[in-house]
Amino acid sequence: MNVLVVGGGGREHALVWKISQTKSVKKIFCAPGNAGISEIAETIPIRADDLSSLLKFALENKIDLTVVGPELPLALGIVDLFESNGLKIFGPSKLSAEIESSKVFAKNFMRKYNIPTANYNTFTSDEINEAKKFVFSLTPPIVIKADGLAGGKGVTICESYDDAVKTIELYFSQKIFGSAGEKIVIEEFLKGEEASIFAITDGDDFITLPPAQDYKRVFDDDKGKNTGGMGSYAPTPLIDQSMLERIKNEIIKPTIEGLKSENRKYKGCLYCGLMITDEGPKVLEFNCRFGDPETQVVLPLIETDILEMFLSAIEGGIKNLKYSIKDLTAVCVILASAGYPDKYETGKEIKGLDELKKLSDIIVFHAGTKKVNNKILTDGGRVLGITAIGKEFETTIKNVYGAVELVKFEGMHYRKDIGKKALNYLKNKTI
Ligand code: AMP
Ligand code: GLY
């Protein structure tokens, strides 16, 4: 099979890496890809949101299967476009992708189908006064979310009423998120522990991949600003078998059935961003794609041929897929540029990558890199994700940090506590 992967970050490197291990793959293309991806696939200089060029490329190069990494092409309707041209593609349609691209749709959908989530109300910019009034019915902290895609920055946690009122003005009057902020969700703050679960579904049935946790804050102990993700690990002991059953029955099943009954039959990866609260699991957000950097720890744990998995989601029959996972642990540490998540410099030479190639059970996933004159240079805020695979978390964590120490570039920074939550949980049975 000729396969095209759309996107160019660490998640897409993990997808390309996993696809490269399948029986039926002949050639992999990746658009636009990055320096690491170019070692195992042919990278094509087409942006992930340039749908017409992607379609032209797929038709001309006889692509048998396209796998989409980021949300934007899905929200723009890449699946509808490719399918109407007779091409196979893994991911939800534009209408189904609204589960991520419209938080107002997602929240109203959850209310309609009794899917546990934070109490909320939605408002349009004409309803600014009602929105301000509503915040006083909640107890701070209060969570305000832009309706549309905002590159992961559309959520504000407001510590006081004053904060909440000012935030509403920023969203509505100053339009800091443009059209993505024309509608907002205001909701209660949920206390608990977060987890990410990916369901692979054909629209009727589903399987769940090993549950993961990601580390969003820039500094150790969850301090500092939010980032695109500074690390991840899987499987998280936070989700035991009985919690997983609850998540399947109370969240994933009614979501897939509800979407089907709304004529939005969902095929692809449904990312459930969950808060495990004292009352049980609740949905923080749905995404219409794999998570980054969770994919970098989830895919290495899967035994099943990933192309067979994708095809059974597209063609139906996920129920009959022989699905198995490895009894291992995975930990991924993100190496970031100086200044990230704020302004950062690029173009720094990365040293030590050849050393890592000698290590077994270490995988290097590139996020923001480029190759210039045979040197690998930094080319983004998040530069590399180093994943270690091992039997127990304790040794996997030790191995991942051993590998991290071999890599160097000017200004490199990373968190030192990735995976610690798993150890704490195993020790205390609470995090
Ligand atoms: P979202 O994009 O909706 O997942 O929000 C981004 C992050 O904000 C989440 O990963 C949580 O850490 C936090 N968050 C969002 N909604 C809530 C909520 N209702 N209560 C507590 N934290 C939240
Ligand atoms: N890890 C968060 C996300 O992919 O949205």
CSV table of C-alpha atoms and ligand atoms in Angstrom, one decimal:
chain,number,residue,atom,x,y,z
A,1,MET,CA,0.0,0.0,0.0
A,2,ASN,CA,1.1,3.6,-0.7
A,3,VAL,CA,0.3,5.6,2.4
A,4,LEU,CA,0.1,9.4,2.9
A,5,VAL,CA,0.4,10.8,6.4
A,6,VAL,CA,-0.8,14.5,6.8
A,7,GLY,CA,1.1,16.7,9.3
A,8,GLY,CA,4.6,17.3,10.4
A,9,GLY,CA,5.0,17.0,14.2
A,10,GLY,CA,6.0,14.3,16.8
A,11,ARG,CA,2.5,12.7,16.5
A,12,GLU,CA,2.9,12.3,12.7
A,13,HIS,CA,6.5,10.9,13.2
A,14,ALA,CA,5.0,8.3,15.5
A,15,LEU,CA,2.3,7.4,13.0
A,16,VAL,CA,4.8,7.1,10.2
A,17,TRP,CA,7.1,5.0,12.4
A,18,LYS,CA,4.3,2.6,13.3
A,19,ILE,CA,3.0,2.4,9.7
A,20,SER,CA,6.5,1.6,8.5
A,21,GLN,CA,6.4,-1.6,10.6
A,22,THR,CA,3.3,-3.0,8.9
A,23,LYS,CA,3.2,-5.9,6.4
A,24,SER,CA,1.3,-4.3,3.7
A,25,VAL,CA,3.1,-0.9,3.4
A,26,LYS,CA,5.0,-0.2,0.2
A,27,LYS,CA,5.8,3.4,0.4
A,28,ILE,CA,5.1,6.2,2.9
A,29,PHE,CA,4.7,9.9,2.0
A,30,CYS,CA,4.3,12.6,4.6
A,31,ALA,CA,3.1,16.2,4.0
A,32,PRO,CA,4.9,18.3,5.1
A,33,GLY,CA,6.8,16.0,7.6
A,34,ASN,CA,10.1,17.0,9.3
A,35,ALA,CA,13.8,16.0,9.4
A,36,GLY,CA,13.2,12.8,11.4
A,37,ILE,CA,10.2,11.7,9.3
A,38,SER,CA,12.3,12.2,6.1
A,39,GLU,CA,14.5,9.3,7.3
A,40,ILE,CA,11.7,6.8,7.0
A,41,ALA,CA,9.3,8.4,4.5
A,42,GLU,CA,9.3,10.7,1.5
A,43,THR,CA,8.4,14.2,2.7
A,44,ILE,CA,6.3,16.4,0.5
A,45,PRO,CA,6.3,20.2,0.8
A,46,ILE,CA,2.5,20.6,1.1
A,47,ARG,CA,0.9,22.2,4.1
A,48,ALA,CA,-1.5,20.1,6.1
A,49,ASP,CA,-4.3,22.6,5.4
A,50,ASP,CA,-3.8,22.8,1.7
A,51,LEU,CA,-6.5,20.3,0.9
A,52,SER,CA,-6.6,20.7,-2.9
A,53,SER,CA,-2.8,20.2,-3.3
A,54,LEU,CA,-3.0,17.1,-1.0
A,55,LEU,CA,-5.9,15.7,-3.1
A,56,LYS,CA,-4.0,16.3,-6.3
A,57,PHE,CA,-0.9,14.6,-4.8
A,58,ALA,CA,-2.9,11.6,-3.5
A,59,LEU,CA,-4.6,11.1,-6.9
A,60,GLU,CA,-1.4,11.4,-8.9
A,61,ASN,CA,0.6,9.1,-6.6
A,62,LYS,CA,-2.0,6.4,-6.3
A,63,ILE,CA,-2.2,6.7,-2.6
A,64,ASP,CA,-4.2,3.8,-1.1
A,65,LEU,CA,-4.7,5.2,2.3
A,66,THR,CA,-4.3,8.7,3.9
A,67,VAL,CA,-4.0,9.1,7.6
A,68,VAL,CA,-4.6,12.6,9.0
A,69,GLY,CA,-2.7,13.9,12.1
A,70,PRO,CA,-3.9,17.4,13.0
A,71,GLU,CA,-7.4,18.7,13.5
A,72,LEU,CA,-7.4,21.6,11.0
A,73,PRO,CA,-7.6,19.6,7.8
A,74,LEU,CA,-10.3,17.4,9.4
A,75,ALA,CA,-12.3,20.5,10.4
A,76,LEU,CA,-11.9,21.8,6.9
A,77,GLY,CA,-13.4,18.6,5.4
A,78,ILE,CA,-10.4,16.7,4.1
A,79,VAL,CA,-12.2,13.4,4.7
A,80,ASP,CA,-15.3,14.4,2.7
A,81,LEU,CA,-13.1,15.7,-0.1
A,82,PHE,CA,-10.9,12.6,-0.4
A,83,GLU,CA,-13.9,10.2,-0.1
A,84,SER,CA,-15.9,12.0,-2.8
A,85,ASN,CA,-12.8,11.4,-5.0
A,86,GLY,CA,-12.8,7.7,-4.2
A,87,LEU,CA,-9.9,7.8,-1.9
A,88,LYS,CA,-9.6,5.9,1.5
A,89,ILE,CA,-8.8,8.2,4.4
A,90,PHE,CA,-8.7,7.6,8.2
A,91,GLY,CA,-10.4,10.3,10.1
A,92,PRO,CA,-13.9,11.8,10.8
A,93,SER,CA,-15.9,13.8,8.3
A,94,LYS,CA,-16.3,17.6,8.7
A,95,LEU,CA,-19.6,17.2,10.4
A,96,SER,CA,-18.3,14.6,12.9
A,97,ALA,CA,-15.1,16.6,13.5
A,98,GLU,CA,-17.3,19.4,15.0
A,99,ILE,CA,-17.0,17.4,18.2
A,100,GLU,CA,-13.6,19.2,18.4
A,101,SER,CA,-14.1,22.2,16.2
A,102,SER,CA,-17.1,23.5,18.0
A,103,LYS,CA,-17.1,23.3,21.8
A,104,VAL,CA,-20.7,24.6,21.8
A,105,PHE,CA,-21.8,21.7,19.7
A,106,ALA,CA,-19.8,19.3,21.8
A,107,LYS,CA,-21.2,20.5,25.1
A,108,ASN,CA,-24.8,20.6,23.8
A,109,PHE,CA,-24.3,17.1,22.4
A,110,MET,CA,-23.1,15.8,25.8
A,111,ARG,CA,-26.1,17.4,27.5
A,112,LYS,CA,-28.5,15.8,25.1
A,113,TYR,CA,-27.0,12.3,25.4
A,114,ASN,CA,-26.3,12.5,29.2
A,115,ILE,CA,-22.6,12.2,28.8
A,116,PRO,CA,-20.9,13.4,32.1
A,117,THR,CA,-19.2,16.7,31.7
A,118,ALA,CA,-18.9,20.0,33.6
A,119,ASN,CA,-22.1,22.1,34.1
A,120,TYR,CA,-22.1,24.9,31.6
A,121,ASN,CA,-23.9,27.4,29.5
A,122,THR,CA,-23.2,28.8,26.0
A,123,PHE,CA,-23.4,32.4,24.8
A,124,THR,CA,-23.0,34.3,21.6
A,125,SER,CA,-21.4,37.8,21.4
A,126,ASP,CA,-24.9,39.4,21.5
A,127,GLU,CA,-25.4,37.8,24.9
A,128,ILE,CA,-22.4,39.4,26.7
A,129,ASN,CA,-24.6,40.7,29.5
A,130,GLU,CA,-26.2,37.3,30.1
A,131,ALA,CA,-22.8,35.7,30.0
A,132,LYS,CA,-21.5,38.1,32.7
A,133,LYS,CA,-24.6,37.4,34.8
A,134,PHE,CA,-24.1,33.6,34.4
A,135,VAL,CA,-20.6,33.6,35.9
A,136,PHE,CA,-22.1,34.7,39.3
A,137,SER,CA,-24.2,31.4,39.4
A,138,LEU,CA,-20.9,29.5,39.5
A,139,THR,CA,-18.2,29.3,42.2
A,140,PRO,CA,-14.7,30.3,41.1
A,141,PRO,CA,-12.5,29.1,39.5
A,142,ILE,CA,-14.6,29.5,36.4
A,143,VAL,CA,-13.7,28.1,33.0
A,144,ILE,CA,-14.2,30.1,29.8
A,145,LYS,CA,-13.7,28.4,26.4
A,146,ALA,CA,-13.8,29.8,22.9
A,147,ASP,CA,-16.1,27.8,20.7
A,148,GLY,CA,-13.8,27.2,17.7
A,149,LEU,CA,-10.3,25.9,17.1
A,150,ALA,CA,-7.8,28.2,18.9
A,151,GLY,CA,-4.6,26.1,18.7
A,152,GLY,CA,-5.0,24.8,22.3
A,153,LYS,CA,-5.1,28.4,23.7
A,154,GLY,CA,-8.9,29.0,23.8
A,155,VAL,CA,-9.4,27.9,27.4
A,156,THR,CA,-9.0,30.4,30.3
A,157,ILE,CA,-9.3,29.3,34.0
A,158,CYS,CA,-10.6,32.4,35.9
A,159,GLU,CA,-9.7,32.5,39.6
A,160,SER,CA,-12.3,35.2,40.5
A,161,TYR,CA,-15.6,36.7,39.3
A,162,ASP,CA,-13.6,39.8,38.3
A,163,ASP,CA,-11.3,37.7,36.2
A,164,ALA,CA,-14.2,36.0,34.5
A,165,VAL,CA,-15.9,39.2,33.6
A,166,LYS,CA,-12.7,40.6,32.1
A,167,THR,CA,-12.1,37.4,30.2
A,168,ILE,CA,-15.6,37.5,28.7
A,169,GLU,CA,-14.8,41.0,27.5
A,170,LEU,CA,-11.5,39.9,26.0
A,171,TYR,CA,-13.2,37.1,24.0
A,172,PHE,CA,-16.2,39.1,22.9
A,173,SER,CA,-15.2,42.8,22.7
A,174,GLN,CA,-11.6,42.5,21.9
A,175,LYS,CA,-12.1,39.4,19.9
A,176,ILE,CA,-8.8,37.8,20.9
A,177,PHE,CA,-9.7,34.6,19.2
A,178,GLY,CA,-11.4,36.1,16.2
A,179,SER,CA,-14.3,34.1,14.8
A,180,ALA,CA,-13.4,31.1,17.0
A,181,GLY,CA,-14.5,33.3,20.0
A,182,GLU,CA,-17.8,34.5,18.6
A,183,LYS,CA,-19.5,31.9,20.8
A,184,ILE,CA,-18.2,30.8,24.2
A,185,VAL,CA,-18.8,28.1,26.8
A,186,ILE,CA,-18.7,29.0,30.4
A,187,GLU,CA,-18.4,26.1,32.8
A,188,GLU,CA,-17.7,24.9,36.3
A,189,PHE,CA,-14.2,23.9,37.2
A,190,LEU,CA,-13.7,20.2,37.7
A,191,LYS,CA,-11.3,18.9,40.3
A,192,GLY,CA,-9.4,15.6,39.7
A,193,GLU,CA,-6.8,13.9,37.6
A,194,GLU,CA,-6.7,14.2,33.9
A,195,ALA,CA,-6.3,11.3,31.4
A,196,SER,CA,-6.5,10.9,27.7
A,197,ILE,CA,-8.1,7.9,26.0
A,198,PHE,CA,-8.2,7.2,22.3
A,199,ALA,CA,-11.1,5.2,20.9
A,200,ILE,CA,-10.6,3.8,17.4
A,201,THR,CA,-14.1,3.5,15.9
A,202,ASP,CA,-15.8,2.5,12.6
A,203,GLY,CA,-18.9,4.5,13.8
A,204,ASP,CA,-20.6,1.4,15.2
A,205,ASP,CA,-18.1,-0.3,17.4
A,206,PHE,CA,-14.8,0.8,19.0
A,207,ILE,CA,-11.6,-0.3,20.7
A,208,THR,CA,-9.7,1.7,23.2
A,209,LEU,CA,-5.9,2.2,23.1
A,210,PRO,CA,-3.9,2.2,26.3
A,211,PRO,CA,-4.9,5.3,28.5
A,212,ALA,CA,-2.3,8.0,28.8
A,213,GLN,CA,-1.5,11.1,30.7
A,214,ASP,CA,0.1,14.2,29.2
A,215,TYR,CA,2.0,17.0,31.0
A,216,LYS,CA,0.8,20.3,29.7
A,217,ARG,CA,2.6,22.8,32.0
A,218,VAL,CA,6.1,23.9,31.1
A,219,PHE,CA,7.8,23.3,34.5
A,220,ASP,CA,8.0,20.3,36.9
A,221,ASP,CA,5.2,19.7,39.3
A,222,ASP,CA,2.7,21.2,36.8
A,223,LYS,CA,4.0,24.8,37.3
A,224,GLY,CA,4.3,27.5,34.7
A,225,LYS,CA,2.5,28.2,31.5
A,226,ASN,CA,0.5,25.7,29.4
A,227,THR,CA,2.3,24.3,26.4
A,228,GLY,CA,1.5,21.9,23.6
A,229,GLY,CA,2.7,19.1,25.9
A,230,MET,CA,6.0,18.5,27.6
A,231,GLY,CA,5.7,14.8,28.0
A,232,SER,CA,3.5,11.8,28.4
A,233,TYR,CA,3.3,8.2,29.6
A,234,ALA,CA,1.1,5.2,29.2
A,235,PRO,CA,-0.6,3.1,30.3
A,236,THR,CA,-1.6,5.3,33.2
A,237,PRO,CA,-2.5,3.3,36.4
A,238,LEU,CA,-5.0,6.0,37.1
A,239,ILE,CA,-7.4,4.1,34.8
A,240,ASP,CA,-7.9,0.6,36.1
A,241,GLN,CA,-10.1,-2.0,34.5
A,242,SER,CA,-13.3,-0.9,36.3
A,243,MET,CA,-12.7,2.8,35.5
A,244,LEU,CA,-12.1,1.9,31.9
A,245,GLU,CA,-15.4,0.1,31.8
A,246,ARG,CA,-17.1,3.2,33.2
A,247,ILE,CA,-15.5,5.3,30.6
A,248,LYS,CA,-16.5,3.0,27.8
A,249,ASN,CA,-20.1,2.7,29.0
A,250,GLU,CA,-20.8,6.2,30.3
A,251,ILE,CA,-18.8,8.2,27.7
A,252,ILE,CA,-17.5,6.5,24.6
A,253,LYS,CA,-20.4,4.2,23.7
A,254,PRO,CA,-23.1,6.9,24.1
A,255,THR,CA,-20.9,9.4,22.2
A,256,ILE,CA,-20.5,7.1,19.2
A,257,GLU,CA,-24.1,6.0,19.2
A,258,GLY,CA,-25.3,9.6,19.6
A,259,LEU,CA,-23.2,10.9,16.8
A,260,LYS,CA,-24.5,8.1,14.6
A,261,SER,CA,-28.1,9.0,15.4
A,262,GLU,CA,-27.4,12.7,14.6
A,263,ASN,CA,-26.2,11.6,11.1
A,264,ARG,CA,-22.6,12.3,12.0
A,265,LYS,CA,-21.4,8.7,12.1
A,266,TYR,CA,-17.9,9.0,13.4
A,267,LYS,CA,-15.0,7.1,11.9
A,268,GLY,CA,-11.4,7.5,13.1
A,269,CYS,CA,-9.8,8.3,16.4
A,270,LEU,CA,-12.0,9.9,19.0
A,271,TYR,CA,-9.7,11.5,21.7
A,272,CYS,CA,-11.4,11.7,25.0
A,273,GLY,CA,-9.8,14.3,27.3
A,274,LEU,CA,-11.1,13.3,30.8
A,275,MET,CA,-11.1,14.5,34.3
A,276,ILE,CA,-11.4,11.6,36.8
A,277,THR,CA,-13.3,13.2,39.6
A,278,ASP,CA,-14.7,11.9,42.9
A,279,GLU,CA,-18.0,11.5,41.1
A,280,GLY,CA,-16.5,9.5,38.2
A,281,PRO,CA,-15.0,10.3,34.8
A,282,LYS,CA,-16.2,13.5,33.1
A,283,VAL,CA,-15.3,14.9,29.7
A,284,LEU,CA,-13.1,18.0,29.5
A,285,GLU,CA,-13.0,17.9,25.7
A,286,PHE,CA,-13.2,15.7,22.7
A,287,ASN,CA,-10.7,15.9,19.9
A,288,CYS,CA,-11.2,14.4,16.5
A,289,ARG,CA,-7.7,13.0,16.1
A,290,PHE,CA,-4.8,11.5,18.0
A,291,GLY,CA,-3.2,13.5,20.8
A,292,ASP,CA,0.3,14.9,20.8
A,293,PRO,CA,2.4,13.8,22.7
A,294,GLU,CA,0.3,10.9,23.8
A,295,THR,CA,0.6,9.2,20.4
A,296,GLN,CA,4.3,8.9,21.0
A,297,VAL,CA,3.7,6.6,24.0
A,298,VAL,CA,0.5,4.9,22.9
A,299,LEU,CA,1.5,3.6,19.5
A,300,PRO,CA,4.7,1.8,20.7
A,301,LEU,CA,2.4,-0.3,23.0
A,302,ILE,CA,0.2,-1.6,20.2
A,303,GLU,CA,0.9,-5.1,18.9
A,304,THR,CA,-1.8,-5.0,16.2
A,305,ASP,CA,-0.9,-4.1,12.6
A,306,ILE,CA,-1.9,-0.4,12.6
A,307,LEU,CA,-2.9,-0.3,8.9
A,308,GLU,CA,-5.3,-3.2,9.6
A,309,MET,CA,-6.7,-1.1,12.4
A,310,PHE,CA,-7.1,2.0,10.3
A,311,LEU,CA,-8.7,0.0,7.4
A,312,SER,CA,-11.2,-1.7,9.8
A,313,ALA,CA,-12.3,1.7,11.1
A,314,ILE,CA,-12.8,3.0,7.5
A,315,GLU,CA,-14.4,-0.1,6.1
A,316,GLY,CA,-16.3,-1.3,9.1
A,317,GLY,CA,-15.6,-4.4,11.2
A,318,ILE,CA,-13.5,-3.0,14.0
A,319,LYS,CA,-15.4,-5.7,16.0
A,320,ASN,CA,-13.5,-8.4,14.2
A,321,LEU,CA,-10.1,-6.8,14.4
A,322,LYS,CA,-7.6,-9.0,16.3
A,323,TYR,CA,-6.5,-6.3,18.7
A,324,SER,CA,-3.7,-6.8,21.2
A,325,ILE,CA,-1.4,-4.6,23.2
A,326,LYS,CA,2.1,-5.1,24.7
A,327,ASP,CA,2.5,-5.5,28.4
A,328,LEU,CA,5.0,-2.7,28.6
A,329,THR,CA,5.3,0.9,29.7
A,330,ALA,CA,6.2,3.9,27.6
A,331,VAL,CA,7.5,7.4,28.7
A,332,CYS,CA,8.1,10.4,26.4
A,333,VAL,CA,10.0,13.5,27.3
A,334,ILE,CA,9.8,16.5,25.1
A,335,LEU,CA,12.9,18.6,24.5
A,336,ALA,CA,12.0,22.2,23.9
A,337,SER,CA,13.7,25.4,22.6
A,338,ALA,CA,14.8,28.2,25.0
A,339,GLY,CA,11.9,30.5,25.7
A,340,TYR,CA,9.1,28.0,24.7
A,341,PRO,CA,6.1,28.3,25.2
A,342,ASP,CA,6.8,32.0,24.6
A,343,LYS,CA,9.0,33.4,21.9
A,344,TYR,CA,11.9,31.0,21.0
A,345,GLU,CA,14.8,30.9,18.6
A,346,THR,CA,15.3,28.2,16.0
A,347,GLY,CA,18.2,27.0,13.8
A,348,LYS,CA,20.3,25.5,16.6
A,349,GLU,CA,22.3,22.4,15.8
A,350,ILE,CA,21.2,19.2,17.5
A,351,LYS,CA,24.0,17.0,18.7
A,352,GLY,CA,24.0,13.4,20.0
A,353,LEU,CA,21.2,11.9,17.8
A,354,ASP,CA,23.6,9.2,16.4
A,355,GLU,CA,24.3,8.0,19.9
A,356,LEU,CA,20.6,7.4,20.5
A,357,LYS,CA,20.3,5.2,17.4
A,358,LYS,CA,22.5,2.7,19.2
A,359,LEU,CA,20.1,2.4,22.2
A,360,SER,CA,17.5,-0.3,22.1
A,361,ASP,CA,14.0,0.5,23.5
A,362,ILE,CA,14.6,4.2,22.8
A,363,ILE,CA,12.7,5.9,20.0
A,364,VAL,CA,13.4,9.5,18.9
A,365,PHE,CA,10.4,11.3,17.5
A,366,HIS,CA,11.1,14.6,15.8
A,367,ALA,CA,8.6,17.5,16.3
A,368,GLY,CA,10.2,20.8,15.1
A,369,THR,CA,13.4,19.9,13.2
A,370,LYS,CA,14.9,20.5,9.7
A,371,LYS,CA,17.9,19.1,7.9
A,372,VAL,CA,20.3,21.7,6.5
A,373,ASN,CA,23.7,20.6,4.9
A,374,ASN,CA,23.4,17.2,6.6
A,375,LYS,CA,22.9,18.8,10.0
A,376,ILE,CA,19.7,18.5,12.0
A,377,LEU,CA,18.6,22.0,13.3
A,378,THR,CA,15.9,23.0,15.7
A,379,ASP,CA,12.8,24.4,13.9
A,380,GLY,CA,10.1,24.8,16.4
A,381,GLY,CA,9.2,25.3,20.1
A,382,ARG,CA,8.9,21.6,20.8
A,383,VAL,CA,11.9,20.0,19.1
A,384,LEU,CA,12.1,16.3,19.9
A,385,GLY,CA,10.2,13.7,21.9
A,386,ILE,CA,12.4,10.9,23.3
A,387,THR,CA,10.3,7.8,24.1
A,388,ALA,CA,11.6,4.9,26.2
A,389,ILE,CA,9.8,1.5,26.3
A,390,GLY,CA,10.3,-0.9,29.2
A,391,LYS,CA,8.7,-3.4,31.5
A,392,GLU,CA,8.3,-1.3,34.6
A,393,PHE,CA,7.8,2.5,34.9
A,394,GLU,CA,10.8,2.8,37.2
A,395,THR,CA,13.3,1.6,34.7
A,396,THR,CA,11.6,3.2,31.7
A,397,ILE,CA,11.8,6.6,33.4
A,398,LYS,CA,15.5,6.0,34.2
A,399,ASN,CA,16.2,5.0,30.6
A,400,VAL,CA,14.4,7.9,29.0
A,401,TYR,CA,16.3,10.4,31.1
A,402,GLY,CA,19.6,8.5,30.3
A,403,ALA,CA,18.8,9.0,26.6
A,404,VAL,CA,17.8,12.7,27.1
A,405,GLU,CA,21.2,13.4,28.6
A,406,LEU,CA,22.9,12.4,25.4
A,407,VAL,CA,21.1,15.1,23.3
A,408,LYS,CA,22.3,18.7,23.3
A,409,PHE,CA,21.2,21.9,21.6
A,410,GLU,CA,21.6,25.5,22.8
A,411,GLY,CA,18.9,26.5,25.2
A,412,MET,CA,17.3,23.0,25.4
A,413,HIS,CA,15.0,22.5,28.3
A,414,TYR,CA,12.7,19.7,29.5
A,415,ARG,CA,10.7,18.5,32.5
A,416,LYS,CA,12.5,16.2,34.9
A,417,ASP,CA,9.3,14.6,36.4
A,418,ILE,CA,7.6,12.9,33.4
A,419,GLY,CA,6.1,9.6,34.5
A,420,LYS,CA,6.4,10.3,38.2
A,421,LYS,CA,2.6,10.4,38.6
A,422,ALA,CA,2.6,6.7,37.5
A,423,LEU,CA,5.0,5.8,40.3
A,424,ASN,CA,3.1,7.8,42.9
A,425,TYR,CA,-0.1,6.2,41.9
A,426,LEU,CA,1.4,2.7,42.0
A,427,LYS,CA,2.9,3.5,45.5
A,428,ASN,CA,-0.1,5.3,47.1
A,429,LYS,CA,-2.9,4.1,44.9
A,430,THR,CA,-3.7,7.8,44.7
A,431,ILE,CA,-2.0,10.6,42.8
B,1,AMP,P1,-9.6,21.7,26.8
B,1,AMP,O1,-8.9,22.3,25.6
B,1,AMP,O2,-11.1,21.9,26.9
B,1,AMP,O3,-9.1,20.3,27.2
B,1,AMP,O4,-8.9,22.5,28.0
B,1,AMP,C1,-7.5,22.6,28.2
B,1,AMP,C2,-7.2,22.3,29.6
B,1,AMP,O5,-7.8,23.2,30.5
B,1,AMP,C3,-7.6,20.9,30.1
B,1,AMP,O6,-6.6,20.0,29.7
B,1,AMP,C4,-7.7,21.1,31.6
B,1,AMP,O7,-6.4,21.1,32.2
B,1,AMP,C5,-8.2,22.5,31.7
B,1,AMP,N1,-9.7,22.5,31.8
B,1,AMP,C6,-10.6,22.6,30.8
B,1,AMP,N2,-11.8,22.5,31.2
B,1,AMP,C7,-11.8,22.4,32.6
B,1,AMP,C8,-12.7,22.3,33.6
B,1,AMP,N3,-14.0,22.4,33.4
B,1,AMP,N4,-12.2,22.1,34.9
B,1,AMP,C9,-10.9,22.1,35.1
B,1,AMP,N5,-10.0,22.2,34.2
B,1,AMP,C10,-10.4,22.4,32.9
B,2,GLY,N1,-2.2,16.4,24.2
B,2,GLY,C1,-3.3,17.3,24.0
B,2,GLY,C2,-3.8,17.3,22.6
B,2,GLY,O1,-3.3,16.6,21.7
B,2,GLY,O2,-4.7,18.0,22.3
